[in-house]
Amino acid sequence: MNCLVTGGSRGIGKSTILKFASEGYNVVINYNNSQKDALELEQYIKNNYHVDVICIKCDVSQEDEVKAMFKVIKDKFNTLDVLVNNAGIAQDEPLEDKNSKSFLEVLKVNLLGTFLVSKYALEVMSKGIIINIASNNAYGGIIESCDYDASKAGVIALSHDFAKFLAPNIRVNVVAPGWINTDMNKDLFAEFKKAEEEKIFLKRFGNAEDIASTVFFLANNNYINDAVIKVDGGYGK
Ligand SMILES: NC(=O)c1ccc[n+]([C@@H]2O[C@H](COP(=O)([O-])OP(=O)(O)OC[C@H]3O[C@@H](n4cnc5c(N)ncnc54)[C@H](OP(=O)(O)O)[C@@H]3O)[C@@H](O)[C@H]2O)c1
């Protein structure tokens, strides 16, 4: 079984790669900027698991690069069973600092990237599962992340359309994490983080492994389809 995780170099993507490799899947680590992390992860998997692993540099928002990535996957593995669209960026900033360029940058990676990778994945996927990583911000966040929140709501809408179109051979599901301890949140102000922790029923941020285990569960369940699974510890005021 072969699995591609976009943004597999760090954070949730890295944990997901490790989970699938540890369960015997061949893995494709996609990265964009973090080549060193990706190569180290590739080497770690080679040393510790008896699976095939490759690293591919590709900016998921660039159609030519996405096409080229799937050519490499086809040459190496021929088919793909699991696609995890995980690559994502956030650019939290005051509304007055946002502009069309920064807004579109977030949409291009999070939403267009999910679309492009899903579309070209079909060249190597005739059955299996696509799991898209959205966010509970899709249901409402804050003005500073309005671009990110809109992109994640778009990912959920797109996932429903793909689920209907690709059935019955390919299932499509969404995981919508809440606050997870990764680089994405490393610069949060302590006060803001404390206030957010108070809103989480479990009173703590989750870990990347909490998302990786959910993705793996979905990949190995044959009847969950077109679902959005929130993994946020329970969140509300
Ligand atoms: N952490 C949270 O609290 C949280 C909550 C809800 C949803 N999420 C979602 O979970 C996913 C993973 O986030 P994370 O927390 O693990 O973030 P992270 O630690 O910042 O990692 C982001 C990953 O995305 C990759 N990436 C970014 N732009 C890319 C591009 N253009 N092409 C290919 N890869 C790209 C990065 O690769 P390079 O470093 O190689 O560029 C990196 O591997 C994202 O979709 C995020 O929106 C996170």
Tab-separated table of C-alpha atoms and ligand atoms in Angstrom:
chain	number	residue	atom	x	y	z
A	1	MET	CA	0.000	0.000	0.000
A	2	ASN	CA	1.304	3.448	-0.953
A	3	CYS	CA	0.595	6.738	0.809
A	4	LEU	CA	1.373	10.347	-0.129
A	5	VAL	CA	1.264	13.078	2.502
A	6	THR	CA	1.629	16.643	1.256
A	7	GLY	CA	3.583	18.829	3.648
A	8	GLY	CA	5.061	15.654	5.101
A	9	SER	CA	8.275	17.322	6.235
A	10	ARG	CA	7.082	18.744	9.546
A	11	GLY	CA	4.262	18.839	12.094
A	12	ILE	CA	1.075	16.888	11.448
A	13	GLY	CA	2.329	15.699	8.049
A	14	LYS	CA	5.525	14.254	9.526
A	15	SER	CA	3.568	12.403	12.246
A	16	THR	CA	1.236	11.046	9.582
A	17	ILE	CA	4.148	9.826	7.459
A	18	LEU	CA	5.646	8.098	10.511
A	19	LYS	CA	2.328	6.462	11.416
A	20	PHE	CA	1.797	5.026	7.936
A	21	ALA	CA	5.440	3.900	7.585
A	22	SER	CA	5.299	2.195	10.992
A	23	GLU	CA	2.195	0.325	9.805
A	24	GLY	CA	3.960	-0.979	6.698
A	25	TYR	CA	2.882	1.529	4.036
A	26	ASN	CA	5.323	2.795	1.424
A	27	VAL	CA	5.387	6.557	1.854
A	28	VAL	CA	5.911	9.629	-0.300
A	29	ILE	CA	7.070	12.668	1.666
A	30	ASN	CA	6.137	15.857	-0.156
A	31	TYR	CA	7.855	19.045	0.988
A	32	ASN	CA	8.309	22.547	-0.302
A	33	ASN	CA	10.893	24.514	1.714
A	34	SER	CA	12.018	22.098	4.423
A	35	GLN	CA	14.352	19.895	2.407
A	36	LYS	CA	16.623	19.090	5.370
A	37	ASP	CA	13.697	17.917	7.534
A	38	ALA	CA	12.301	15.863	4.665
A	39	LEU	CA	15.617	14.155	3.911
A	40	GLU	CA	16.185	13.407	7.600
A	41	LEU	CA	12.721	11.885	7.836
A	42	GLU	CA	13.373	9.816	4.704
A	43	GLN	CA	16.611	8.499	6.220
A	44	TYR	CA	14.927	7.760	9.574
A	45	ILE	CA	12.268	5.686	7.805
A	46	LYS	CA	14.891	3.818	5.770
A	47	ASN	CA	16.754	2.981	8.985
A	48	ASN	CA	13.734	1.929	11.008
A	49	TYR	CA	11.004	0.490	8.762
A	50	HIS	CA	11.020	-2.057	5.956
A	51	VAL	CA	9.104	0.131	3.513
A	52	ASP	CA	9.897	2.143	0.389
A	53	VAL	CA	10.154	5.875	0.893
A	54	ILE	CA	10.773	8.821	-1.416
A	55	CYS	CA	10.907	12.579	-0.925
A	56	ILE	CA	9.534	14.921	-3.569
A	57	LYS	CA	9.897	18.683	-3.587
A	58	CYS	CA	6.720	20.266	-4.900
A	59	ASP	CA	4.847	23.463	-4.162
A	60	VAL	CA	1.273	22.165	-4.143
A	61	SER	CA	-0.038	25.495	-5.432
A	62	GLN	CA	1.942	25.162	-8.694
A	63	GLU	CA	0.178	22.998	-11.270
A	64	ASP	CA	3.361	22.069	-13.187
A	65	GLU	CA	5.085	20.962	-10.000
A	66	VAL	CA	2.071	18.882	-8.957
A	67	LYS	CA	1.992	17.175	-12.370
A	68	ALA	CA	5.725	16.467	-12.109
A	69	MET	CA	5.283	15.013	-8.604
A	70	PHE	CA	2.745	12.482	-9.851
A	71	LYS	CA	5.024	11.500	-12.722
A	72	VAL	CA	7.690	10.570	-10.158
A	73	ILE	CA	5.093	8.684	-8.065
A	74	LYS	CA	3.867	6.797	-11.125
A	75	ASP	CA	7.409	5.818	-12.109
A	76	LYS	CA	8.293	4.659	-8.599
A	77	PHE	CA	5.063	3.140	-7.220
A	78	ASN	CA	2.655	3.006	-10.185
A	79	THR	CA	-0.369	3.460	-7.912
A	80	LEU	CA	-1.374	5.358	-4.802
A	81	ASP	CA	-3.828	4.051	-2.193
A	82	VAL	CA	-3.911	6.919	0.290
A	83	LEU	CA	-3.586	10.648	-0.343
A	84	VAL	CA	-3.428	13.027	2.605
A	85	ASN	CA	-3.790	16.676	1.587
A	86	ASN	CA	-2.103	18.208	4.605
A	87	ALA	CA	0.090	21.042	3.260
A	88	GLY	CA	-1.095	24.340	4.633
A	89	ILE	CA	-0.088	27.827	5.685
A	90	ALA	CA	-1.587	30.480	7.941
A	91	GLN	CA	-0.844	34.185	7.954
A	92	ASP	CA	-2.529	35.679	10.989
A	93	GLU	CA	-2.346	39.459	10.931
A	94	PRO	CA	-4.605	42.449	11.519
A	95	LEU	CA	-7.223	43.107	8.848
A	96	GLU	CA	-5.520	46.372	7.839
A	97	ASP	CA	-2.357	44.433	6.902
A	98	LYS	CA	-4.171	41.929	4.707
A	99	ASN	CA	-4.384	42.506	0.979
A	100	SER	CA	-5.306	40.529	-2.109
A	101	LYS	CA	-1.779	39.142	-2.481
A	102	SER	CA	-1.545	37.743	1.044
A	103	PHE	CA	-5.164	36.534	0.995
A	104	LEU	CA	-4.651	34.683	-2.296
A	105	GLU	CA	-1.369	33.198	-1.107
A	106	VAL	CA	-3.194	31.365	1.685
A	107	LEU	CA	-5.984	30.260	-0.638
A	108	LYS	CA	-3.487	29.059	-3.227
A	109	VAL	CA	-1.682	26.692	-0.877
A	110	ASN	CA	-4.597	25.500	1.249
A	111	LEU	CA	-7.461	25.354	-1.253
A	112	LEU	CA	-6.009	25.377	-4.764
A	113	GLY	CA	-3.250	23.014	-3.570
A	114	THR	CA	-5.827	20.535	-2.259
A	115	PHE	CA	-7.697	20.741	-5.560
A	116	LEU	CA	-4.620	20.321	-7.787
A	117	VAL	CA	-3.161	17.418	-5.822
A	118	SER	CA	-6.546	15.645	-5.694
A	119	LYS	CA	-7.098	16.134	-9.419
A	120	TYR	CA	-3.703	14.852	-10.557
A	121	ALA	CA	-3.684	12.061	-7.956
A	122	LEU	CA	-6.435	10.431	-10.013
A	123	GLU	CA	-3.762	9.552	-12.593
A	124	VAL	CA	-2.363	7.042	-10.077
A	125	MET	CA	-5.424	6.333	-7.911
A	126	SER	CA	-8.222	4.094	-9.084
A	127	LYS	CA	-9.294	3.083	-5.558
A	128	GLY	CA	-8.468	4.118	-2.033
A	129	ILE	CA	-8.983	7.210	0.034
A	130	ILE	CA	-8.318	10.934	0.018
A	131	ILE	CA	-8.153	12.615	3.415
A	132	ASN	CA	-8.138	16.389	3.467
A	133	ILE	CA	-6.890	18.288	6.504
A	134	ALA	CA	-9.177	21.264	7.103
A	135	SER	CA	-9.576	23.008	10.478
A	136	ASN	CA	-12.309	23.723	12.990
A	137	ASN	CA	-11.674	27.357	11.977
A	138	ALA	CA	-13.766	26.481	8.904
A	139	TYR	CA	-16.772	26.987	11.199
A	140	GLY	CA	-15.640	30.395	12.388
A	141	GLY	CA	-12.372	31.829	13.599
A	142	ILE	CA	-11.136	35.363	14.015
A	143	ILE	CA	-10.689	38.233	11.587
A	144	GLU	CA	-6.884	37.854	11.717
A	145	SER	CA	-7.202	34.417	10.099
A	146	CYS	CA	-10.177	35.103	7.807
A	147	ASP	CA	-8.202	33.999	4.725
A	148	TYR	CA	-7.168	30.755	6.412
A	149	ASP	CA	-10.681	30.119	7.772
A	150	ALA	CA	-12.234	30.687	4.330
A	151	SER	CA	-9.676	28.385	2.702
A	152	LYS	CA	-10.517	25.590	5.149
A	153	ALA	CA	-14.272	26.031	4.654
A	154	GLY	CA	-13.494	25.733	0.939
A	155	VAL	CA	-11.578	22.511	1.542
A	156	ILE	CA	-14.667	21.033	3.228
A	157	ALA	CA	-16.959	22.060	0.364
A	158	LEU	CA	-14.544	20.708	-2.232
A	159	SER	CA	-14.252	17.438	-0.303
A	160	HIS	CA	-18.019	16.876	-0.433
A	161	ASP	CA	-17.967	17.352	-4.212
A	162	PHE	CA	-15.045	14.988	-4.704
A	163	ALA	CA	-16.652	12.393	-2.383
A	164	LYS	CA	-19.774	12.329	-4.550
A	165	PHE	CA	-17.837	12.327	-7.825
A	166	LEU	CA	-15.264	9.670	-6.900
A	167	ALA	CA	-17.593	7.158	-5.222
A	168	PRO	CA	-17.700	4.209	-5.065
A	169	ASN	CA	-14.025	3.588	-5.760
A	170	ILE	CA	-12.402	6.396	-3.805
A	171	ARG	CA	-13.640	7.625	-0.438
A	172	VAL	CA	-13.058	11.254	0.556
A	173	ASN	CA	-13.062	12.410	4.168
A	174	VAL	CA	-11.975	15.480	6.090
A	175	VAL	CA	-10.185	15.810	9.393
A	176	ALA	CA	-10.744	19.184	11.041
A	177	PRO	CA	-8.200	19.691	13.819
A	178	GLY	CA	-8.481	22.238	16.582
A	179	TRP	CA	-5.373	23.655	18.255
A	180	ILE	CA	-2.420	21.307	17.711
A	181	ASN	CA	1.127	21.827	18.994
A	182	THR	CA	3.185	22.376	15.835
A	183	ASP	CA	5.368	25.116	14.327
A	184	MET	CA	2.189	26.731	13.035
A	185	ASN	CA	1.360	27.809	16.584
A	186	LYS	CA	4.827	28.356	17.993
A	187	ASP	CA	4.556	32.153	17.993
A	188	LEU	CA	1.199	32.483	19.753
A	189	PHE	CA	1.126	35.074	22.525
A	190	ALA	CA	1.075	33.302	25.907
A	191	GLU	CA	-2.074	35.162	26.980
A	192	PHE	CA	-3.927	34.269	23.792
A	193	LYS	CA	-2.860	30.641	24.088
A	194	LYS	CA	-4.060	30.472	27.704
A	195	ALA	CA	-7.440	31.959	26.737
A	196	GLU	CA	-7.802	29.430	23.901
A	197	GLU	CA	-6.864	26.538	26.211
A	198	GLU	CA	-9.689	27.653	28.496
A	199	LYS	CA	-12.150	27.222	25.600
A	200	ILE	CA	-11.005	23.652	24.945
A	201	PHE	CA	-13.029	21.176	27.026
A	202	LEU	CA	-9.865	19.111	27.596
A	203	LYS	CA	-7.971	22.309	28.590
A	204	ARG	CA	-4.960	21.582	26.393
A	205	PHE	CA	-3.752	21.704	22.802
A	206	GLY	CA	-3.581	18.395	20.947
A	207	ASN	CA	-0.498	16.773	19.436
A	208	ALA	CA	0.305	15.937	15.824
A	209	GLU	CA	-0.047	12.236	16.702
A	210	ASP	CA	-3.720	12.808	17.608
A	211	ILE	CA	-4.352	13.838	14.003
A	212	ALA	CA	-2.090	11.168	12.473
A	213	SER	CA	-3.941	8.389	14.317
A	214	THR	CA	-7.297	9.751	13.096
A	215	VAL	CA	-6.061	9.866	9.508
A	216	PHE	CA	-4.799	6.299	9.802
A	217	PHE	CA	-8.107	5.136	11.276
A	218	LEU	CA	-9.995	6.711	8.356
A	219	ALA	CA	-7.668	5.122	5.824
A	220	ASN	CA	-8.463	1.719	7.293
A	221	ASN	CA	-12.218	2.046	7.592
A	222	ASN	CA	-14.159	1.067	4.497
A	223	TYR	CA	-17.509	2.698	5.197
A	224	ILE	CA	-16.793	6.207	6.471
A	225	ASN	CA	-17.200	8.492	3.486
A	226	ASP	CA	-17.938	12.181	2.942
A	227	ALA	CA	-17.388	12.763	6.660
A	228	VAL	CA	-15.836	15.683	8.509
A	229	ILE	CA	-14.243	14.566	11.749
A	230	LYS	CA	-13.407	17.291	14.250
A	231	VAL	CA	-10.403	16.487	16.419
A	232	ASP	CA	-10.308	19.473	18.737
A	233	GLY	CA	-10.721	18.230	22.290
A	234	GLY	CA	-14.170	19.796	22.320
A	235	TYR	CA	-14.097	23.532	21.729
A	236	GLY	CA	-16.459	26.356	22.569
A	237	LYS	CA	-17.032	29.294	24.836
B	1	LIG	N1	-1.475	23.136	14.031
B	1	LIG	C1	-2.764	23.400	14.147
B	1	LIG	O1	-3.220	23.905	15.200
B	1	LIG	C2	-3.707	23.098	13.025
B	1	LIG	C3	-5.083	23.236	13.278
B	1	LIG	C4	-5.987	22.964	12.254
B	1	LIG	C5	-5.532	22.591	11.015
B	1	LIG	N2	-4.184	22.480	10.791
B	1	LIG	C6	-3.773	22.091	9.436
B	1	LIG	O2	-2.923	20.971	9.479
B	1	LIG	C7	-2.034	21.005	8.359
B	1	LIG	C8	-0.600	20.832	8.860
B	1	LIG	O3	-0.304	21.921	9.714
B	1	LIG	P1	0.867	21.874	10.799
B	1	LIG	O4	0.295	22.398	12.057
B	1	LIG	O5	1.563	20.588	10.774
B	1	LIG	O6	1.769	23.052	10.192
B	1	LIG	P2	3.332	23.211	10.032
B	1	LIG	O7	4.046	22.534	11.147
B	1	LIG	O8	3.532	24.665	9.815
B	1	LIG	O9	3.662	22.403	8.685
B	1	LIG	C9	3.127	22.842	7.471
B	1	LIG	C10	3.518	21.856	6.408
B	1	LIG	O10	2.929	22.278	5.167
B	1	LIG	C11	3.946	22.289	4.177
B	1	LIG	N3	3.681	23.290	3.151
B	1	LIG	C12	3.407	24.603	3.303
B	1	LIG	N4	3.254	25.199	2.111
B	1	LIG	C13	3.448	24.226	1.168
B	1	LIG	C14	3.415	24.216	-0.236
B	1	LIG	N5	3.152	25.328	-0.936
B	1	LIG	N6	3.635	23.049	-0.867
B	1	LIG	C15	3.903	21.904	-0.174
B	1	LIG	N7	3.958	21.875	1.165
B	1	LIG	C16	3.729	23.021	1.836
B	1	LIG	C17	5.227	22.574	4.916
B	1	LIG	O11	6.300	22.087	4.128
B	1	LIG	P3	7.714	22.873	3.991
B	1	LIG	O12	8.129	23.262	5.373
B	1	LIG	O13	8.572	21.832	3.363
B	1	LIG	O14	7.482	24.047	3.091
B	1	LIG	C18	5.020	21.781	6.199
B	1	LIG	O15	5.396	20.442	6.030
B	1	LIG	C19	-2.272	22.338	7.668
B	1	LIG	O16	-3.143	22.155	6.578
B	1	LIG	C20	-2.954	23.167	8.733
B	1	LIG	O17	-3.757	24.180	8.205
B	1	LIG	C21	-3.264	22.727	11.753
